[in-house]
mmCIF file with all atom_site columns, C-alpha atoms in Angstrom:
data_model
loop_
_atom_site.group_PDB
_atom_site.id
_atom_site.type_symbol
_atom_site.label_atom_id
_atom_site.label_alt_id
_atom_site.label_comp_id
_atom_site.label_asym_id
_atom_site.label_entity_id
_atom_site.label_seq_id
_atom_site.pdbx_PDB_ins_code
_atom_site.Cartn_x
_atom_site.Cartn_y
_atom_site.Cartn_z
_atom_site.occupancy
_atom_site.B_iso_or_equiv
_atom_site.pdbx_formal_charge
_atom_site.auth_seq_id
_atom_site.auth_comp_id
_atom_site.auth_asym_id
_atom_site.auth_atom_id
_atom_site.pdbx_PDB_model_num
ATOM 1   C CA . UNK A 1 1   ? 33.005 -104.194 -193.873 1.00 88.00 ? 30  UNK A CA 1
ATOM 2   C CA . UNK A 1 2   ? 36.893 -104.607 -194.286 1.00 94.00 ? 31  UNK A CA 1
ATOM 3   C CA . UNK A 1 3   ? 38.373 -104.018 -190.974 1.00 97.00 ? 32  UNK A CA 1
ATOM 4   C CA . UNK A 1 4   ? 42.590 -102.776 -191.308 1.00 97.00 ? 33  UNK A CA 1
ATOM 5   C CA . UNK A 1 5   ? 44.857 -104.648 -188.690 1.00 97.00 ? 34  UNK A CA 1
ATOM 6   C CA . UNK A 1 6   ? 47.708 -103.159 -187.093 1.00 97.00 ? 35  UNK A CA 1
ATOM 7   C CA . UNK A 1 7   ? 50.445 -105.118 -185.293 1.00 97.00 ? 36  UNK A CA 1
ATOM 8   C CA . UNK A 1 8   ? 51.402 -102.795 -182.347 1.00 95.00 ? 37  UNK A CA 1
ATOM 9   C CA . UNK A 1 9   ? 55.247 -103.596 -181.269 1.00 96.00 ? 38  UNK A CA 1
ATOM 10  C CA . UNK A 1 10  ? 56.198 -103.078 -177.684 1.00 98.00 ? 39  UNK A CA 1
ATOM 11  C CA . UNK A 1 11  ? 56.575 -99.167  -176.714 1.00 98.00 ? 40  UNK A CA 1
ATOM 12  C CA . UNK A 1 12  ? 56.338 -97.165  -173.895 1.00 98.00 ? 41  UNK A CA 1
ATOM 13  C CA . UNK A 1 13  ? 53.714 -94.332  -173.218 1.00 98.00 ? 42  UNK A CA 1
ATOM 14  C CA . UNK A 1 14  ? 55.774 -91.769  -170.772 1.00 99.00 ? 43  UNK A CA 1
ATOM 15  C CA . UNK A 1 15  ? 54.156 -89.244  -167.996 1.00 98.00 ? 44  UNK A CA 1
ATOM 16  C CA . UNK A 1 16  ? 55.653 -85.413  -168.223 1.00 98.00 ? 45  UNK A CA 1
ATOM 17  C CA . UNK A 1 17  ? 57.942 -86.216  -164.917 1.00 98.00 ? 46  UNK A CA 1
ATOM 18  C CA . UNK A 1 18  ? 59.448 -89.682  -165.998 1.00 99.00 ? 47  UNK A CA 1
ATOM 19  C CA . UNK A 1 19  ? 60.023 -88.393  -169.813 1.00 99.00 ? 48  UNK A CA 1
ATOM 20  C CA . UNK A 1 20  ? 62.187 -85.566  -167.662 1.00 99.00 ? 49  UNK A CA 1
ATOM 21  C CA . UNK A 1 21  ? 63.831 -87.786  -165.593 1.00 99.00 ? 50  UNK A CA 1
ATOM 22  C CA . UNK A 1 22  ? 64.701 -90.092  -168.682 1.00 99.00 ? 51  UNK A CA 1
ATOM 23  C CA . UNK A 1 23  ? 65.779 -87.585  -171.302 1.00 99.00 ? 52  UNK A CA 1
ATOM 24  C CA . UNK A 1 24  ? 66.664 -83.970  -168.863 1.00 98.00 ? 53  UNK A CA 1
ATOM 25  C CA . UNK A 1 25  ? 64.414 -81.139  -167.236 1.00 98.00 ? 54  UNK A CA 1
ATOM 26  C CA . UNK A 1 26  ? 62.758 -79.507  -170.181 1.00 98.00 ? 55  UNK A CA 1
ATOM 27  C CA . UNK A 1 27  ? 62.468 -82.336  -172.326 1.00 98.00 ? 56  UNK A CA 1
ATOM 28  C CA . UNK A 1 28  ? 59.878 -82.832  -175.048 1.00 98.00 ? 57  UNK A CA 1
ATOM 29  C CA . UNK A 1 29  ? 59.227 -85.791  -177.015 1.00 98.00 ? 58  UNK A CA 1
ATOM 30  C CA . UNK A 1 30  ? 60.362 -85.694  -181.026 1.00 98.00 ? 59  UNK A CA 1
ATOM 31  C CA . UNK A 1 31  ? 57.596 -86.747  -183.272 1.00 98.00 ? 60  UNK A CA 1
ATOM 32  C CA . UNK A 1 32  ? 59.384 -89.210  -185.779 1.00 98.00 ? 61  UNK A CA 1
ATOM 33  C CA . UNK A 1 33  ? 55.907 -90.334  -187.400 1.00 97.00 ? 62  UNK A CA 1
ATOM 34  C CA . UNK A 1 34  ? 52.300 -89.983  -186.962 1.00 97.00 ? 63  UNK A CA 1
ATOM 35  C CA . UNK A 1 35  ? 50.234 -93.644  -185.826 1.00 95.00 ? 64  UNK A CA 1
ATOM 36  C CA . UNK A 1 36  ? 47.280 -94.005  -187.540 1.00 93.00 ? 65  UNK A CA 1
ATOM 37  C CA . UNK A 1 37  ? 44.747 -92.873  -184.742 1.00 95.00 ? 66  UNK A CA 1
ATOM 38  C CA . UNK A 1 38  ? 44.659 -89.497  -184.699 1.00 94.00 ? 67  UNK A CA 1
ATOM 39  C CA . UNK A 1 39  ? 47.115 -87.570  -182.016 1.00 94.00 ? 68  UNK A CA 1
ATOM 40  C CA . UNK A 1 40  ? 49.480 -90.861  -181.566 1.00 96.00 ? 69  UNK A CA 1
ATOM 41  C CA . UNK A 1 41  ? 52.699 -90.699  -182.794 1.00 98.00 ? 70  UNK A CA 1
ATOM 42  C CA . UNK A 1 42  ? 55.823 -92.494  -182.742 1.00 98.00 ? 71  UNK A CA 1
ATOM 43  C CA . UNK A 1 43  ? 58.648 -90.211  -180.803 1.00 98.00 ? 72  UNK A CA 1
ATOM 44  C CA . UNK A 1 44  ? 62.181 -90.105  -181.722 1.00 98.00 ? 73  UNK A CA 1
ATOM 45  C CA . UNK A 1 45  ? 62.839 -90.843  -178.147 1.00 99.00 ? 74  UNK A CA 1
ATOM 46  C CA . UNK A 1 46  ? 64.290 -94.908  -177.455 1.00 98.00 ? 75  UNK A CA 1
ATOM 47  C CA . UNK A 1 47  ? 64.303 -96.482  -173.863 1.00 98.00 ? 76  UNK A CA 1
ATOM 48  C CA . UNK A 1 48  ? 65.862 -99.612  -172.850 1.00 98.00 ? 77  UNK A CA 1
ATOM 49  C CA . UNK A 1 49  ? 63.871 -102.143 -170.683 1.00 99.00 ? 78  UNK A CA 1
ATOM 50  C CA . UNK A 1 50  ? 65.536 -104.115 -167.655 1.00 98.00 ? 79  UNK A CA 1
ATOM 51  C CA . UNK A 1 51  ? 64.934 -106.386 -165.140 1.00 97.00 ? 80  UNK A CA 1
ATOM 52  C CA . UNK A 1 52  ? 68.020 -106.964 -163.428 1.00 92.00 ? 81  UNK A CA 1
ATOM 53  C CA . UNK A 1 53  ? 70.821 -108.473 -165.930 1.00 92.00 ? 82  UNK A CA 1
ATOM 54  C CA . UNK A 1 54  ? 68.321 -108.998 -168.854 1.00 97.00 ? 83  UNK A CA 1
ATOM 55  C CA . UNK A 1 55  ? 67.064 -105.814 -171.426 1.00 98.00 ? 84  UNK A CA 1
ATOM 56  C CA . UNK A 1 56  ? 65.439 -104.838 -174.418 1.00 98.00 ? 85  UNK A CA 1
ATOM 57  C CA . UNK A 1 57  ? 67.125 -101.869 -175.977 1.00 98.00 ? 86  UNK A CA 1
ATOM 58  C CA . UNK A 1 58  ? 65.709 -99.111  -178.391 1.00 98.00 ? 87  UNK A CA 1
ATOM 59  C CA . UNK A 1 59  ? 62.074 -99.329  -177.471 1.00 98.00 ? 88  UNK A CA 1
ATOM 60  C CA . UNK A 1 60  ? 60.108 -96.547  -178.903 1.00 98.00 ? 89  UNK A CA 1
ATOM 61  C CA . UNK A 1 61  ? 58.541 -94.106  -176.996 1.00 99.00 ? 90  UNK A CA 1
ATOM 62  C CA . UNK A 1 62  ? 54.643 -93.266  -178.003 1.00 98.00 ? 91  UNK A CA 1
ATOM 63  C CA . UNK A 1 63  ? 53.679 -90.051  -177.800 1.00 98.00 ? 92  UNK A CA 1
ATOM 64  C CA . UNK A 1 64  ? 52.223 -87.638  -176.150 1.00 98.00 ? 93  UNK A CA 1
ATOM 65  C CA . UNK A 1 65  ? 52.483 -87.790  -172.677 1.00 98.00 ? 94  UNK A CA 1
ATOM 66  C CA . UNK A 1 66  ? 50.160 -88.907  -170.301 1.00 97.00 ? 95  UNK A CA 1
ATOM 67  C CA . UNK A 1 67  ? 49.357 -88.997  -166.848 1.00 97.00 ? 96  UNK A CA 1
ATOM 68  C CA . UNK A 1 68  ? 51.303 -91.990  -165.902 1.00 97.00 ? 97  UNK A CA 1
ATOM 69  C CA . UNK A 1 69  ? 53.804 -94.244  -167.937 1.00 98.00 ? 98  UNK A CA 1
ATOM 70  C CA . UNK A 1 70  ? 52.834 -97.520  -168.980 1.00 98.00 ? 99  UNK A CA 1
ATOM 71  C CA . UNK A 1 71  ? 54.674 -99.958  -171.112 1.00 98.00 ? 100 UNK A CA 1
ATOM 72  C CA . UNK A 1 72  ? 53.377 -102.085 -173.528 1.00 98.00 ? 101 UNK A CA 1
ATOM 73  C CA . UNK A 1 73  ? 54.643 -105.583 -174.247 1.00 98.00 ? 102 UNK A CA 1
ATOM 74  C CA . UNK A 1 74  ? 54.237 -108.821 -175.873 1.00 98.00 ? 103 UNK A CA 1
ATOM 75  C CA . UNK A 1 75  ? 54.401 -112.518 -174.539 1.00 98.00 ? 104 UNK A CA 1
ATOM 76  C CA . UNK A 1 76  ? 57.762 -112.735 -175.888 1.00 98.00 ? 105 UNK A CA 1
ATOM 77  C CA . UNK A 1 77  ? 59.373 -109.946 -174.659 1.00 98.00 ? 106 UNK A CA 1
ATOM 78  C CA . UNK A 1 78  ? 57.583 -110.981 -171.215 1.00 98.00 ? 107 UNK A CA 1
ATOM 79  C CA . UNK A 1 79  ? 59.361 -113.912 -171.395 1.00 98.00 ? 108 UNK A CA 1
ATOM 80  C CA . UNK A 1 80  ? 62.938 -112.364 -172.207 1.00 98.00 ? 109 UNK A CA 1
ATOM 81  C CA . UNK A 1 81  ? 62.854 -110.252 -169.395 1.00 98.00 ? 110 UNK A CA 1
ATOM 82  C CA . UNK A 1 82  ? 61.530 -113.186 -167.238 1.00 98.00 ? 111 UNK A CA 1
ATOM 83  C CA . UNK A 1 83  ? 58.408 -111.250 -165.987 1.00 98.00 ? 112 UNK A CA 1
ATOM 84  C CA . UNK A 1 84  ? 55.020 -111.084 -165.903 1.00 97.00 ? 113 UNK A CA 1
ATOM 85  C CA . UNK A 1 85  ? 52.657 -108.473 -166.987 1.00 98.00 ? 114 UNK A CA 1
ATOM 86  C CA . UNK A 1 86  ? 49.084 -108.957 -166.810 1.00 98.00 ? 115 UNK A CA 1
ATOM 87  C CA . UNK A 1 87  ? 46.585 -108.887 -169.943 1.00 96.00 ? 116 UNK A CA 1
ATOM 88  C CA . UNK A 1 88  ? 44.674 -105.515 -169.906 1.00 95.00 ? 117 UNK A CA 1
ATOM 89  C CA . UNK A 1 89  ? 43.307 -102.452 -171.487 1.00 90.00 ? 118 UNK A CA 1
ATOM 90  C CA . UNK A 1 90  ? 45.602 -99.885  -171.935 1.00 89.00 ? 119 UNK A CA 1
ATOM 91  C CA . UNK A 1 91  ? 45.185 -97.231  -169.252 1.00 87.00 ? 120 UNK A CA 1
ATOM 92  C CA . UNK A 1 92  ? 44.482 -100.240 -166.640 1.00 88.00 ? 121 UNK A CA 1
ATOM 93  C CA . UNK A 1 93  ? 47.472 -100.227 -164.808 1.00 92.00 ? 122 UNK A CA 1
ATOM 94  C CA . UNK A 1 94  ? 46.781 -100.927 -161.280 1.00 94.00 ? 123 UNK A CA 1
ATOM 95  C CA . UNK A 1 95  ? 48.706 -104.036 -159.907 1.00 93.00 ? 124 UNK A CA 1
ATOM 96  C CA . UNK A 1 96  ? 50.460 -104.698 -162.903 1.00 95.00 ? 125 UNK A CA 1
ATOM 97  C CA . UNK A 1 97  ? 53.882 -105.355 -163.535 1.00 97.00 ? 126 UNK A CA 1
ATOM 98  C CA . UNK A 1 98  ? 56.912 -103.579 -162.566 1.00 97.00 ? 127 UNK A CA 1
ATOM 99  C CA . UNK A 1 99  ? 60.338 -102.570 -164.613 1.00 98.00 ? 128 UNK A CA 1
ATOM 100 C CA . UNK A 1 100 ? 63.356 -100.309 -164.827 1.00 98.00 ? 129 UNK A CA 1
ATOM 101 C CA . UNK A 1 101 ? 63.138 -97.288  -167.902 1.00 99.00 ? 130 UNK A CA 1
ATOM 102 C CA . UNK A 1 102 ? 66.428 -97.016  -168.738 1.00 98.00 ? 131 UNK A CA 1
ATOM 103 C CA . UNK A 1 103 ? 67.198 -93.103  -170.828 1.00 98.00 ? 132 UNK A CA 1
ATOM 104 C CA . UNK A 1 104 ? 70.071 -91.125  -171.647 1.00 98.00 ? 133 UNK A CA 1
ATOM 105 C CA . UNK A 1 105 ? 69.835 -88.971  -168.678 1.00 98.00 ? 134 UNK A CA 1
ATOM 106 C CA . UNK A 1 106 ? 68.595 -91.364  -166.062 1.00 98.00 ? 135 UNK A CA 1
ATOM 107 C CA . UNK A 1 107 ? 66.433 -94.373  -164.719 1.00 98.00 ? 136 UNK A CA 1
ATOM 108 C CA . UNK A 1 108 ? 63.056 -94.900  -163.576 1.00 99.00 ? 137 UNK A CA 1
ATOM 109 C CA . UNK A 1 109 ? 61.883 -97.685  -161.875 1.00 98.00 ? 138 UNK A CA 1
ATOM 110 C CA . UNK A 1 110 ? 58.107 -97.878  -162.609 1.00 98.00 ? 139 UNK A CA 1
ATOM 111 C CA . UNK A 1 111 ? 56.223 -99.907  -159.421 1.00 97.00 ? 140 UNK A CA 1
ATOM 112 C CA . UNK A 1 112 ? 53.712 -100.802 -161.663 1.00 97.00 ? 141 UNK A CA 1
ATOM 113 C CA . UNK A 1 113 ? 52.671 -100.164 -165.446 1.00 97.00 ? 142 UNK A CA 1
ATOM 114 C CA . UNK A 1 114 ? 54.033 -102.985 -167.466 1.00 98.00 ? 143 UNK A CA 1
ATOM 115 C CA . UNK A 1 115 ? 51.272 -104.933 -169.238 1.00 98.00 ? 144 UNK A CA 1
ATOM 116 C CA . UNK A 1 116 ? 50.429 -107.503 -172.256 1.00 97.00 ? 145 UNK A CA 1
ATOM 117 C CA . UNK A 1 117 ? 47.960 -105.388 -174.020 1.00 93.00 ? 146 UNK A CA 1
ATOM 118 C CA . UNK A 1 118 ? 44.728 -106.643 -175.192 1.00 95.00 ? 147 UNK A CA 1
ATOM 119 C CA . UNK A 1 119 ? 44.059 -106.736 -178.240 1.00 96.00 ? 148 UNK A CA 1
ATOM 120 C CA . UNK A 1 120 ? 41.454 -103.732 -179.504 1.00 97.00 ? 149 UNK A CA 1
ATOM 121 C CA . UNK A 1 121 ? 39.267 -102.734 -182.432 1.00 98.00 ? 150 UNK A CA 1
ATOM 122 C CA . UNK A 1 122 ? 39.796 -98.817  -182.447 1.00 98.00 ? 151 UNK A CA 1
ATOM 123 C CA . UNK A 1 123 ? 36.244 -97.289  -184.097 1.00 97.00 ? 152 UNK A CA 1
ATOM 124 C CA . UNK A 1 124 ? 34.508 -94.299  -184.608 1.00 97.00 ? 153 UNK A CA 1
ATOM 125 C CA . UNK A 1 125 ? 30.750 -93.795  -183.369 1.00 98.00 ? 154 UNK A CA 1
ATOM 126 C CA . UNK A 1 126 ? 29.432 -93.983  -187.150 1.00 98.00 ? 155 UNK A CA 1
ATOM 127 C CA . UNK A 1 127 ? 31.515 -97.256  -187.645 1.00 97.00 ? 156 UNK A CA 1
ATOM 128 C CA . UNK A 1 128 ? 30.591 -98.799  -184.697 1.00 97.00 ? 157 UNK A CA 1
ATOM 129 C CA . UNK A 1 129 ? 26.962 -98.559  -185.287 1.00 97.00 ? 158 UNK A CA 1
ATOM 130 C CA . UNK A 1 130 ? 27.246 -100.022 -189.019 1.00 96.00 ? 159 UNK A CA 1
ATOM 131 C CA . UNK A 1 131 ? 29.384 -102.820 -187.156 1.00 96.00 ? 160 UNK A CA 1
ATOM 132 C CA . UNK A 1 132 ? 25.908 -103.040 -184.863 1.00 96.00 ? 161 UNK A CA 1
ATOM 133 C CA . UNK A 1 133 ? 28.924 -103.075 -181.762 1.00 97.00 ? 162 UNK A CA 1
ATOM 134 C CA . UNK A 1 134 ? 28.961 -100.168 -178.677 1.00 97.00 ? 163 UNK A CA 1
ATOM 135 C CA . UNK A 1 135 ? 31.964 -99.064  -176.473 1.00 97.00 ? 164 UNK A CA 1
ATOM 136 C CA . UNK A 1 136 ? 33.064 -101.919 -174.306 1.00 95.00 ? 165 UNK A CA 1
ATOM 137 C CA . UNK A 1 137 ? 32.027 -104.810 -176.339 1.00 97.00 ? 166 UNK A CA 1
ATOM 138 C CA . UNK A 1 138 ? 33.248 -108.082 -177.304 1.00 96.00 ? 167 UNK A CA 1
ATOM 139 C CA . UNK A 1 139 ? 34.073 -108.781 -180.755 1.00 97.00 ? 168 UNK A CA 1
ATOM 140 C CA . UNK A 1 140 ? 35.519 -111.334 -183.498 1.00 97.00 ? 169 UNK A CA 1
ATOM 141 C CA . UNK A 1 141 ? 37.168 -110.608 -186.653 1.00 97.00 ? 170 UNK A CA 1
ATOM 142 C CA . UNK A 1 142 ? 38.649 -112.987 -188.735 1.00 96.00 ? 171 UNK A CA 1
ATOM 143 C CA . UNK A 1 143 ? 41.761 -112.401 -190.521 1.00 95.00 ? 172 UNK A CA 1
ATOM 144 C CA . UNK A 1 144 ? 42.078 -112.751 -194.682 1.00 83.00 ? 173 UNK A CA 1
ATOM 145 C CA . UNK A 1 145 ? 45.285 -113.128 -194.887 1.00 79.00 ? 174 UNK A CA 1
ATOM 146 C CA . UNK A 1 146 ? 47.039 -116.637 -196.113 1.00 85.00 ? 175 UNK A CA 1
ATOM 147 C CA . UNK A 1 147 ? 47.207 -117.783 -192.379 1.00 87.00 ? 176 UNK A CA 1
ATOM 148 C CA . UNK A 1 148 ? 43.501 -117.015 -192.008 1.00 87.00 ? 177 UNK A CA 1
ATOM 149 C CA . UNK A 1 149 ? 42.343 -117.052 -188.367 1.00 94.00 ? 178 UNK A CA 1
ATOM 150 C CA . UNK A 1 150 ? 40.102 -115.534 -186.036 1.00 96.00 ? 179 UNK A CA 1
ATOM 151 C CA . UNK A 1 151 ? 40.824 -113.400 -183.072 1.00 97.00 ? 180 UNK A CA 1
ATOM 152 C CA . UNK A 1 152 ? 38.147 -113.097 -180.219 1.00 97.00 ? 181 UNK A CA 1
ATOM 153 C CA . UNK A 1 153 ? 37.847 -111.183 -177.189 1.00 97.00 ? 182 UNK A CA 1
ATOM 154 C CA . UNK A 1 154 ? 38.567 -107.926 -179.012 1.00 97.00 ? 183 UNK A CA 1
ATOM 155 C CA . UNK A 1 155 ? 38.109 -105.159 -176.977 1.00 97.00 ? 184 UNK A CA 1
ATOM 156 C CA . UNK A 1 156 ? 35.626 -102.283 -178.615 1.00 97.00 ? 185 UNK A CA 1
ATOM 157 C CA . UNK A 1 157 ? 36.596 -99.014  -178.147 1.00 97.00 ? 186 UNK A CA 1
ATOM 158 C CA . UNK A 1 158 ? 34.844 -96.101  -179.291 1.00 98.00 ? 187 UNK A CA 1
ATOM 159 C CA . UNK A 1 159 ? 35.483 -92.515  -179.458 1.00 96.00 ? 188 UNK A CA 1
ATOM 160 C CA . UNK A 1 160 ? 34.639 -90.031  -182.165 1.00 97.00 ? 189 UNK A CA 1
ATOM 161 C CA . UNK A 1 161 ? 38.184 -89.120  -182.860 1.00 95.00 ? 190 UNK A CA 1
ATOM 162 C CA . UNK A 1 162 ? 39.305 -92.639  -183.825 1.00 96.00 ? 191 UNK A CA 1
ATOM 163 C CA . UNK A 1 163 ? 40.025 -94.554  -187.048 1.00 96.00 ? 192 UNK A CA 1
ATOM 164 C CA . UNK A 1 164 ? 38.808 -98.027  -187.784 1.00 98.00 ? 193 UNK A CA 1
ATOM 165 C CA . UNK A 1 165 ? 41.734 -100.424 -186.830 1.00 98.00 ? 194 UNK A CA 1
ATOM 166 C CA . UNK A 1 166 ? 42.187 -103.451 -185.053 1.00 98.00 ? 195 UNK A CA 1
ATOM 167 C CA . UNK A 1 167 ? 45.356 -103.688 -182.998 1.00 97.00 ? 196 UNK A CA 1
ATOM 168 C CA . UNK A 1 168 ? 47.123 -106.648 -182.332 1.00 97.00 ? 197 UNK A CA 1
ATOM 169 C CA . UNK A 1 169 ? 50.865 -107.275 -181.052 1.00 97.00 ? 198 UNK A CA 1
ATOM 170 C CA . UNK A 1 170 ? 53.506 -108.689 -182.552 1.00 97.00 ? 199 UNK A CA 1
ATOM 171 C CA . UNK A 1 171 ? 53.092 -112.506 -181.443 1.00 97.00 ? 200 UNK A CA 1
ATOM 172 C CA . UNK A 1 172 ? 49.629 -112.424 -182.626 1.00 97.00 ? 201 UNK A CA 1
ATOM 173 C CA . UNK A 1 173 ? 51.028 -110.866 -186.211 1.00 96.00 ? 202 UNK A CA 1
ATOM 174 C CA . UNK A 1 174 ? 53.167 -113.638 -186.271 1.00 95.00 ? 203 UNK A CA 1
ATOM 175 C CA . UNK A 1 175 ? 50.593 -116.026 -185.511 1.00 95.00 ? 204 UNK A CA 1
ATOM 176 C CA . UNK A 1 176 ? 48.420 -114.373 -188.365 1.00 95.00 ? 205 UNK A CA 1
ATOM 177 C CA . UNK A 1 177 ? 51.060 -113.784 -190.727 1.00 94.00 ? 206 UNK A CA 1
ATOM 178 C CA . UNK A 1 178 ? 50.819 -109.973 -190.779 1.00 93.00 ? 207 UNK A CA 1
ATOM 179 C CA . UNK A 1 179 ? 54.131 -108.398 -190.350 1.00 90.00 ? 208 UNK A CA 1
ATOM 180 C CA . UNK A 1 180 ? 53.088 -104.262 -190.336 1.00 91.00 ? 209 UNK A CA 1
ATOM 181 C CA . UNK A 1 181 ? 49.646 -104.303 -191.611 1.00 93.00 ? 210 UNK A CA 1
ATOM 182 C CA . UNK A 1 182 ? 46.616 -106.618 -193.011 1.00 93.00 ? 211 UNK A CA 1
ATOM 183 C CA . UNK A 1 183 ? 42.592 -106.747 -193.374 1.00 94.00 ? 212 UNK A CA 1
ATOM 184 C CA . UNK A 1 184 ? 40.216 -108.735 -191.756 1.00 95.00 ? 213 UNK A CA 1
ATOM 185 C CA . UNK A 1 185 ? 36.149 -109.100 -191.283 1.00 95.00 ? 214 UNK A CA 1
ATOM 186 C CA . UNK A 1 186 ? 33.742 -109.373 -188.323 1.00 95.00 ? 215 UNK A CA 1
ATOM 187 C CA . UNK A 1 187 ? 32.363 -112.443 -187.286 1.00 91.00 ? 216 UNK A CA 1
ATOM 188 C CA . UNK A 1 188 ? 28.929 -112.120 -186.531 1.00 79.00 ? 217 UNK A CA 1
ATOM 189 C CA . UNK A 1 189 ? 28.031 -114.261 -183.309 1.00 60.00 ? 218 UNK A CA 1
#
């Protein structure tokens, strides 16, 4: 089964009270664009990252909200910031990183909630069991692209409601050679 692969670039998932603090009282996130799983979308809404002196500006915010704000980086923008985020599943924010939200309307400083994000297959129920994998699971797919590879240690993640993609961020695109978008296969173990 061809598997689509999604490079994920850094972006920032805000709670109701931070997205207020950041952008006014009131405020609502924009929908620019729909993601690909169902719900997601990419806001209009830009934050800049700091630690101290050093930033990354015009981040996009991922919407909608949720119950507490978590950005989502790779290696390399670790690196520019000079911190360091631990690998985990989205959602698994305890003990991670911390960082300052910059908006037009004001600052947060998260205490934790900055991580590398592991890289995920996103699958439905039905395409989980032809892919003979279950929620939780470890899994391999290699890519077909002209820098062929194979990424391991992907995260399954079921839930009726999603679309078949693997998502990856941006060093391991580069790695791969997939700027937006490619294919790949599971390797069977």
């Amino acid at each position: 089964m061809k598997i689509p692969i999604e490079v994920s670039a850094r972006h920032v998932h805000l709670s109701q009270e931070d997205l207020e603090k950041l952008f006014g009282p009131g405020a609502q996130l924009t929908k620019l664009k729909d993601l690909s799983q169902p719900g997601l979308f990419a806001a209009e809404e830009t934050l800049t990252l700091a630690n101290q002196e050093l930033v990354i500006e015009k981040v996009r915010v991922v919407g909608p909200v949720r119950k507490q704000s978590q950005v989502e980086l790779s290696v390399t923008d670790a690196r520019r910031l000079k911190i360091n985020p631990p690998l985990r599943v989205s959602g698994d924010l305890v003990g991670s990183e911390r960082l300052i939200l910059k908006g037009p309307r004001g600052t947060v400083e998260l205490k934790e909630g900055v991580i590398l994000a592991w890289r995920h297959l996103h699958t439905s129920p039905d395409e989980a069991q032809k892919l003979g994998l279950k929620n939780g699971d470890s899994a391999s797919i290699k890519v077909k692209e002209d820098r062929a590879l194979i990424f391991e240690k992907i995260v399954v993640r079921v839930d009726p409601n999603f679309r078949l993609a693997l998502h990856i961020d941006t060093d391991e695109g580069n790695a791969a050679g997939i700027e937006q978008s490619g294919e790949g296969i599971q390797c069977k173990s």
